[in-house]
Amino acid sequence: MLFKTKKFERQVSIHKKVLDSILSYCQMNHPNEGILILKGKSKQGNILIEGLVIPPFNYSGPTFAGFPHSFLPFDISYVGTVHSHPSGTANPSVTDLHNFFGLVSIIVKSPYGDDDIFAWDSNGNSIKIIII
């Protein structure tokens, strides 16, 4: 083995003001899903969320939300997406996993409180969230 790769246990850190913005956005879009792009940085398995972007040409309905990835400018600060699940479940669907973008997918379930936010990797494994 030429190279040893250290496996990091991922975690997501979100600024409280960003969390409040996410929850407000989800509440405003209810009963439809809402979707946002997460801006931040990643270092040694810690994904720090510092801001949000409303994706261009996004679309949503009661059971879906998305955007065409080809319209996004190249930006290395895009670390993932957050979207709401008005149905009340926070588990990623097969469609969520097939449309994974970035390093993390955050799902916020209804009723959109501080305890209703969950992070997932591209395989559907849970990632720990820390509010800072």
Short mmCIF file of N, CA and C in Angstrom, two decimals:
data_model
loop_
_atom_site.label_atom_id
_atom_site.label_comp_id
_atom_site.label_asym_id
_atom_site.label_seq_id
_atom_site.Cartn_x
_atom_site.Cartn_y
_atom_site.Cartn_z
N MET A 1 0.85 -1.17 0.00
CA MET A 1 0.00 0.00 0.00
C MET A 1 0.90 1.23 0.00
N LEU A 2 0.77 2.06 -1.01
CA LEU A 2 1.60 3.26 -1.13
C LEU A 2 1.09 4.40 -0.26
N PHE A 3 -0.19 4.58 -0.25
CA PHE A 3 -0.76 5.70 0.48
C PHE A 3 -1.74 5.20 1.52
N LYS A 4 -1.64 5.75 2.69
CA LYS A 4 -2.63 5.44 3.72
C LYS A 4 -3.58 6.62 3.80
N THR A 5 -4.82 6.30 3.73
CA THR A 5 -5.81 7.37 3.85
C THR A 5 -6.48 7.25 5.20
N LYS A 6 -6.47 8.34 5.91
CA LYS A 6 -7.10 8.36 7.22
C LYS A 6 -8.59 8.60 7.02
N LYS A 7 -9.39 7.75 7.60
CA LYS A 7 -10.83 7.89 7.48
C LYS A 7 -11.33 8.82 8.59
N PHE A 8 -12.04 9.84 8.16
CA PHE A 8 -12.58 10.81 9.10
C PHE A 8 -14.03 10.50 9.40
N GLU A 9 -14.43 10.69 10.64
CA GLU A 9 -15.84 10.63 10.97
C GLU A 9 -16.39 12.02 10.72
N ARG A 10 -17.30 12.11 9.77
CA ARG A 10 -17.84 13.41 9.39
C ARG A 10 -18.78 13.96 10.45
N GLN A 11 -18.79 15.29 10.52
CA GLN A 11 -19.79 15.99 11.32
C GLN A 11 -20.08 17.31 10.62
N VAL A 12 -21.27 17.82 10.86
CA VAL A 12 -21.69 19.08 10.27
C VAL A 12 -21.85 20.09 11.39
N SER A 13 -21.23 21.26 11.22
CA SER A 13 -21.38 22.37 12.16
C SER A 13 -22.13 23.48 11.44
N ILE A 14 -23.19 23.96 12.07
CA ILE A 14 -24.03 25.01 11.47
C ILE A 14 -24.11 26.19 12.42
N HIS A 15 -23.87 27.38 11.88
CA HIS A 15 -24.07 28.59 12.68
C HIS A 15 -25.55 28.72 13.01
N LYS A 16 -25.88 29.15 14.22
CA LYS A 16 -27.27 29.27 14.69
C LYS A 16 -28.09 30.16 13.76
N LYS A 17 -27.52 31.27 13.29
CA LYS A 17 -28.27 32.18 12.40
C LYS A 17 -28.59 31.49 11.06
N VAL A 18 -27.71 30.62 10.61
CA VAL A 18 -27.97 29.88 9.37
C VAL A 18 -29.08 28.86 9.62
N LEU A 19 -29.05 28.17 10.75
CA LEU A 19 -30.11 27.23 11.11
C LEU A 19 -31.46 27.94 11.16
N ASP A 20 -31.52 29.12 11.79
CA ASP A 20 -32.76 29.88 11.86
C ASP A 20 -33.27 30.25 10.47
N SER A 21 -32.36 30.59 9.56
CA SER A 21 -32.75 30.91 8.19
C SER A 21 -33.31 29.69 7.47
N ILE A 22 -32.69 28.54 7.68
CA ILE A 22 -33.17 27.30 7.07
C ILE A 22 -34.59 26.99 7.55
N LEU A 23 -34.79 27.05 8.86
CA LEU A 23 -36.11 26.73 9.43
C LEU A 23 -37.18 27.71 8.93
N SER A 24 -36.84 28.99 8.85
CA SER A 24 -37.79 29.99 8.34
C SER A 24 -38.15 29.72 6.89
N TYR A 25 -37.14 29.39 6.08
CA TYR A 25 -37.38 29.10 4.67
C TYR A 25 -38.31 27.90 4.50
N CYS A 26 -38.07 26.87 5.30
CA CYS A 26 -38.92 25.66 5.24
C CYS A 26 -40.35 25.98 5.64
N GLN A 27 -40.52 26.78 6.68
CA GLN A 27 -41.86 27.16 7.14
C GLN A 27 -42.58 27.99 6.08
N MET A 28 -41.86 28.90 5.42
CA MET A 28 -42.49 29.74 4.38
C MET A 28 -42.93 28.93 3.18
N ASN A 29 -42.23 27.85 2.86
CA ASN A 29 -42.57 27.03 1.69
C ASN A 29 -43.59 25.95 1.97
N HIS A 30 -43.87 25.68 3.23
CA HIS A 30 -44.84 24.64 3.60
C HIS A 30 -46.20 24.97 3.01
N PRO A 31 -46.94 24.06 2.42
CA PRO A 31 -46.81 22.60 2.42
C PRO A 31 -45.94 22.04 1.30
N ASN A 32 -45.27 22.90 0.53
CA ASN A 32 -44.34 22.41 -0.49
C ASN A 32 -42.95 22.22 0.12
N GLU A 33 -42.16 21.41 -0.55
CA GLU A 33 -40.77 21.29 -0.15
C GLU A 33 -40.02 22.54 -0.58
N GLY A 34 -38.96 22.87 0.15
CA GLY A 34 -38.08 23.96 -0.23
C GLY A 34 -36.67 23.42 -0.32
N ILE A 35 -35.84 24.05 -1.16
CA ILE A 35 -34.47 23.59 -1.32
C ILE A 35 -33.52 24.78 -1.35
N LEU A 36 -32.37 24.62 -0.71
CA LEU A 36 -31.33 25.64 -0.65
C LEU A 36 -29.96 24.97 -0.83
N ILE A 37 -29.00 25.75 -1.31
CA ILE A 37 -27.62 25.27 -1.41
C ILE A 37 -26.88 25.73 -0.16
N LEU A 38 -26.08 24.84 0.40
CA LEU A 38 -25.28 25.14 1.58
C LEU A 38 -23.90 25.64 1.17
N LYS A 39 -23.49 26.77 1.74
CA LYS A 39 -22.16 27.32 1.49
C LYS A 39 -21.32 27.14 2.75
N GLY A 40 -20.07 26.79 2.57
CA GLY A 40 -19.19 26.62 3.72
C GLY A 40 -17.86 26.06 3.30
N LYS A 41 -17.27 25.30 4.21
CA LYS A 41 -15.99 24.67 3.92
C LYS A 41 -15.89 23.36 4.68
N SER A 42 -14.99 22.53 4.22
CA SER A 42 -14.79 21.22 4.83
C SER A 42 -13.32 21.01 5.09
N LYS A 43 -13.03 20.55 6.30
CA LYS A 43 -11.64 20.24 6.64
C LYS A 43 -11.62 19.06 7.60
N GLN A 44 -10.90 18.02 7.21
CA GLN A 44 -10.72 16.82 8.02
C GLN A 44 -12.04 16.24 8.54
N GLY A 45 -13.03 16.18 7.68
CA GLY A 45 -14.30 15.57 8.04
C GLY A 45 -15.31 16.49 8.68
N ASN A 46 -14.90 17.71 9.06
CA ASN A 46 -15.85 18.67 9.64
C ASN A 46 -16.35 19.60 8.55
N ILE A 47 -17.64 19.57 8.30
CA ILE A 47 -18.26 20.42 7.30
C ILE A 47 -18.88 21.60 8.04
N LEU A 48 -18.37 22.80 7.79
CA LEU A 48 -18.85 24.01 8.44
C LEU A 48 -19.77 24.75 7.48
N ILE A 49 -21.04 24.92 7.89
CA ILE A 49 -22.03 25.62 7.08
C ILE A 49 -22.08 27.07 7.54
N GLU A 50 -21.75 28.00 6.62
CA GLU A 50 -21.68 29.41 6.96
C GLU A 50 -22.72 30.26 6.25
N GLY A 51 -23.37 29.72 5.23
CA GLY A 51 -24.34 30.52 4.49
C GLY A 51 -25.22 29.66 3.60
N LEU A 52 -26.16 30.34 2.93
CA LEU A 52 -27.14 29.67 2.08
C LEU A 52 -27.28 30.39 0.75
N VAL A 53 -27.67 29.65 -0.28
CA VAL A 53 -27.94 30.22 -1.59
C VAL A 53 -29.25 29.63 -2.08
N ILE A 54 -30.13 30.50 -2.60
CA ILE A 54 -31.34 30.00 -3.26
C ILE A 54 -30.93 29.62 -4.68
N PRO A 55 -31.10 28.35 -5.06
CA PRO A 55 -30.64 27.93 -6.38
C PRO A 55 -31.45 28.58 -7.50
N PRO A 56 -30.79 28.92 -8.61
CA PRO A 56 -31.52 29.49 -9.74
C PRO A 56 -32.44 28.45 -10.37
N PHE A 57 -33.59 28.90 -10.81
CA PHE A 57 -34.56 28.05 -11.50
C PHE A 57 -35.00 26.85 -10.67
N ASN A 58 -35.10 27.04 -9.34
CA ASN A 58 -35.53 25.91 -8.50
C ASN A 58 -37.01 25.68 -8.70
N TYR A 59 -37.43 24.47 -8.44
CA TYR A 59 -38.83 24.08 -8.57
C TYR A 59 -39.19 23.21 -7.37
N SER A 60 -40.47 23.27 -6.99
CA SER A 60 -40.89 22.47 -5.83
C SER A 60 -42.37 22.20 -5.87
N GLY A 61 -42.76 21.21 -5.10
CA GLY A 61 -44.14 20.82 -4.93
C GLY A 61 -44.27 20.11 -3.59
N PRO A 62 -45.42 19.50 -3.32
CA PRO A 62 -45.62 18.84 -2.02
C PRO A 62 -44.70 17.65 -1.77
N THR A 63 -44.17 17.03 -2.85
CA THR A 63 -43.33 15.84 -2.66
C THR A 63 -41.99 15.93 -3.37
N PHE A 64 -41.61 17.12 -3.85
CA PHE A 64 -40.33 17.23 -4.57
C PHE A 64 -39.80 18.66 -4.51
N ALA A 65 -38.51 18.78 -4.65
CA ALA A 65 -37.83 20.06 -4.80
C ALA A 65 -36.51 19.80 -5.49
N GLY A 66 -36.12 20.68 -6.38
CA GLY A 66 -34.86 20.49 -7.08
C GLY A 66 -34.47 21.72 -7.87
N PHE A 67 -33.37 21.58 -8.58
CA PHE A 67 -32.88 22.65 -9.44
C PHE A 67 -31.93 22.03 -10.46
N PRO A 68 -31.80 22.65 -11.64
CA PRO A 68 -30.86 22.12 -12.63
C PRO A 68 -29.43 22.48 -12.23
N HIS A 69 -28.61 21.51 -11.96
CA HIS A 69 -27.24 21.73 -11.51
C HIS A 69 -26.39 22.42 -12.57
N SER A 70 -26.76 22.26 -13.83
CA SER A 70 -25.95 22.84 -14.91
C SER A 70 -25.98 24.36 -14.93
N PHE A 71 -26.94 24.99 -14.26
CA PHE A 71 -27.02 26.45 -14.24
C PHE A 71 -26.19 27.07 -13.11
N LEU A 72 -25.59 26.25 -12.27
CA LEU A 72 -24.81 26.79 -11.16
C LEU A 72 -23.42 27.23 -11.63
N PRO A 73 -22.97 28.37 -11.13
CA PRO A 73 -21.58 28.75 -11.42
C PRO A 73 -20.64 27.86 -10.61
N PHE A 74 -19.41 27.72 -11.07
CA PHE A 74 -18.44 26.93 -10.32
C PHE A 74 -18.10 27.68 -9.04
N ASP A 75 -18.31 27.05 -7.91
CA ASP A 75 -18.05 27.67 -6.62
C ASP A 75 -17.65 26.57 -5.64
N ILE A 76 -16.41 26.58 -5.20
CA ILE A 76 -15.93 25.52 -4.32
C ILE A 76 -16.49 25.64 -2.90
N SER A 77 -17.22 26.72 -2.62
CA SER A 77 -17.80 26.85 -1.28
C SER A 77 -19.16 26.15 -1.17
N TYR A 78 -19.68 25.60 -2.26
CA TYR A 78 -20.92 24.83 -2.20
C TYR A 78 -20.60 23.45 -1.61
N VAL A 79 -21.15 23.17 -0.43
CA VAL A 79 -20.83 21.90 0.23
C VAL A 79 -21.99 20.92 0.26
N GLY A 80 -23.16 21.33 -0.20
CA GLY A 80 -24.30 20.42 -0.20
C GLY A 80 -25.61 21.17 -0.35
N THR A 81 -26.69 20.48 0.00
CA THR A 81 -28.02 21.07 -0.09
C THR A 81 -28.80 20.80 1.20
N VAL A 82 -29.82 21.59 1.39
CA VAL A 82 -30.79 21.36 2.45
C VAL A 82 -32.17 21.45 1.81
N HIS A 83 -33.03 20.52 2.17
CA HIS A 83 -34.41 20.62 1.70
C HIS A 83 -35.36 20.11 2.78
N SER A 84 -36.61 20.50 2.64
CA SER A 84 -37.61 20.14 3.65
C SER A 84 -38.40 18.93 3.20
N HIS A 85 -38.93 18.23 4.19
CA HIS A 85 -39.87 17.12 3.98
C HIS A 85 -41.15 17.45 4.75
N PRO A 86 -42.14 18.04 4.08
CA PRO A 86 -43.40 18.38 4.76
C PRO A 86 -44.14 17.17 5.30
N SER A 87 -43.80 15.97 4.82
CA SER A 87 -44.49 14.75 5.25
C SER A 87 -44.18 14.38 6.70
N GLY A 88 -43.09 14.93 7.25
CA GLY A 88 -42.75 14.64 8.64
C GLY A 88 -41.70 13.56 8.83
N THR A 89 -41.14 13.04 7.75
CA THR A 89 -40.05 12.07 7.87
C THR A 89 -38.75 12.73 7.44
N ALA A 90 -37.66 12.39 8.09
CA ALA A 90 -36.37 13.00 7.76
C ALA A 90 -35.44 12.05 7.01
N ASN A 91 -35.90 10.85 6.72
CA ASN A 91 -35.05 9.89 6.01
C ASN A 91 -34.96 10.26 4.53
N PRO A 92 -33.77 10.13 3.94
CA PRO A 92 -33.64 10.45 2.52
C PRO A 92 -34.33 9.40 1.66
N SER A 93 -35.01 9.87 0.63
CA SER A 93 -35.65 8.96 -0.31
C SER A 93 -34.62 8.49 -1.33
N VAL A 94 -34.99 7.52 -2.14
CA VAL A 94 -34.11 7.06 -3.22
C VAL A 94 -33.82 8.21 -4.17
N THR A 95 -34.81 9.03 -4.44
CA THR A 95 -34.63 10.20 -5.30
C THR A 95 -33.64 11.19 -4.68
N ASP A 96 -33.75 11.40 -3.37
CA ASP A 96 -32.79 12.27 -2.67
C ASP A 96 -31.37 11.77 -2.86
N LEU A 97 -31.16 10.48 -2.71
CA LEU A 97 -29.82 9.91 -2.84
C LEU A 97 -29.31 9.95 -4.28
N HIS A 98 -30.20 9.77 -5.25
CA HIS A 98 -29.78 9.82 -6.65
C HIS A 98 -29.46 11.23 -7.12
N ASN A 99 -30.02 12.24 -6.46
CA ASN A 99 -29.78 13.64 -6.82
C ASN A 99 -28.86 14.33 -5.81
N PHE A 100 -28.05 13.56 -5.15
CA PHE A 100 -27.14 14.09 -4.13
C PHE A 100 -26.19 15.09 -4.76
N PHE A 101 -25.94 16.19 -4.04
CA PHE A 101 -25.08 17.26 -4.54
C PHE A 101 -24.14 17.70 -3.43
N GLY A 102 -22.85 17.61 -3.64
CA GLY A 102 -21.88 18.07 -2.64
C GLY A 102 -21.50 16.98 -1.66
N LEU A 103 -21.16 17.43 -0.43
CA LEU A 103 -20.69 16.53 0.61
C LEU A 103 -21.77 16.08 1.58
N VAL A 104 -22.84 16.86 1.70
CA VAL A 104 -23.86 16.58 2.71
C VAL A 104 -25.23 16.98 2.18
N SER A 105 -26.22 16.22 2.59
CA SER A 105 -27.62 16.57 2.32
C SER A 105 -28.32 16.69 3.67
N ILE A 106 -28.87 17.86 3.91
CA ILE A 106 -29.60 18.08 5.16
C ILE A 106 -31.08 18.06 4.84
N ILE A 107 -31.83 17.32 5.66
CA ILE A 107 -33.29 17.24 5.50
C ILE A 107 -33.93 17.77 6.77
N VAL A 108 -34.89 18.66 6.59
CA VAL A 108 -35.63 19.24 7.71
C VAL A 108 -37.06 18.74 7.61
N LYS A 109 -37.52 18.06 8.66
CA LYS A 109 -38.89 17.53 8.64
C LYS A 109 -39.84 18.51 9.31
N SER A 110 -41.09 18.40 8.91
CA SER A 110 -42.15 19.21 9.53
C SER A 110 -42.29 18.77 10.97
N PRO A 111 -42.45 19.66 11.93
CA PRO A 111 -42.87 21.07 11.92
C PRO A 111 -41.73 22.07 11.88
N TYR A 112 -40.51 21.68 11.49
CA TYR A 112 -39.39 22.59 11.26
C TYR A 112 -38.91 23.31 12.52
N GLY A 113 -38.63 22.53 13.54
CA GLY A 113 -38.05 23.07 14.78
C GLY A 113 -36.57 22.74 14.85
N ASP A 114 -35.92 23.19 15.90
CA ASP A 114 -34.48 22.96 16.08
C ASP A 114 -34.11 21.48 16.14
N ASP A 115 -35.05 20.63 16.56
CA ASP A 115 -34.79 19.19 16.67
C ASP A 115 -35.24 18.42 15.44
N ASP A 116 -35.65 19.12 14.38
CA ASP A 116 -36.19 18.46 13.19
C ASP A 116 -35.24 18.51 12.00
N ILE A 117 -33.94 18.66 12.25
CA ILE A 117 -32.95 18.78 11.18
C ILE A 117 -31.97 17.61 11.28
N PHE A 118 -31.70 16.98 10.12
CA PHE A 118 -30.87 15.78 10.07
C PHE A 118 -29.95 15.85 8.85
N ALA A 119 -28.73 15.35 8.99
CA ALA A 119 -27.75 15.37 7.91
C ALA A 119 -27.44 13.94 7.46
N TRP A 120 -27.17 13.80 6.14
CA TRP A 120 -26.93 12.49 5.54
C TRP A 120 -25.77 12.59 4.55
N ASP A 121 -25.04 11.49 4.38
CA ASP A 121 -24.03 11.43 3.34
C ASP A 121 -24.64 10.82 2.08
N SER A 122 -23.84 10.66 1.04
CA SER A 122 -24.36 10.18 -0.24
C SER A 122 -24.81 8.72 -0.22
N ASN A 123 -24.46 7.98 0.83
CA ASN A 123 -24.92 6.60 0.97
C ASN A 123 -26.13 6.46 1.87
N GLY A 124 -26.63 7.59 2.38
CA GLY A 124 -27.79 7.56 3.27
C GLY A 124 -27.42 7.31 4.72
N ASN A 125 -26.15 7.48 5.07
CA ASN A 125 -25.72 7.33 6.46
C ASN A 125 -25.86 8.65 7.20
N SER A 126 -26.28 8.58 8.43
CA SER A 126 -26.48 9.77 9.24
C SER A 126 -25.15 10.43 9.59
N ILE A 127 -25.16 11.77 9.62
CA ILE A 127 -23.99 12.56 10.00
C ILE A 127 -24.41 13.42 11.19
N LYS A 128 -23.56 13.49 12.19
CA LYS A 128 -23.83 14.27 13.40
C LYS A 128 -23.86 15.77 13.06
N ILE A 129 -24.83 16.49 13.66
CA ILE A 129 -24.97 17.94 13.48
C ILE A 129 -24.67 18.64 14.80
N ILE A 130 -23.84 19.69 14.73
CA ILE A 130 -23.53 20.53 15.90
C ILE A 130 -23.93 21.95 15.55
N ILE A 131 -24.70 22.59 16.43
CA ILE A 131 -25.10 23.98 16.24
C ILE A 131 -24.10 24.86 16.99
N ILE A 132 -23.52 25.84 16.29
CA ILE A 132 -22.53 26.71 16.93
C ILE A 132 -23.01 28.16 16.95
#
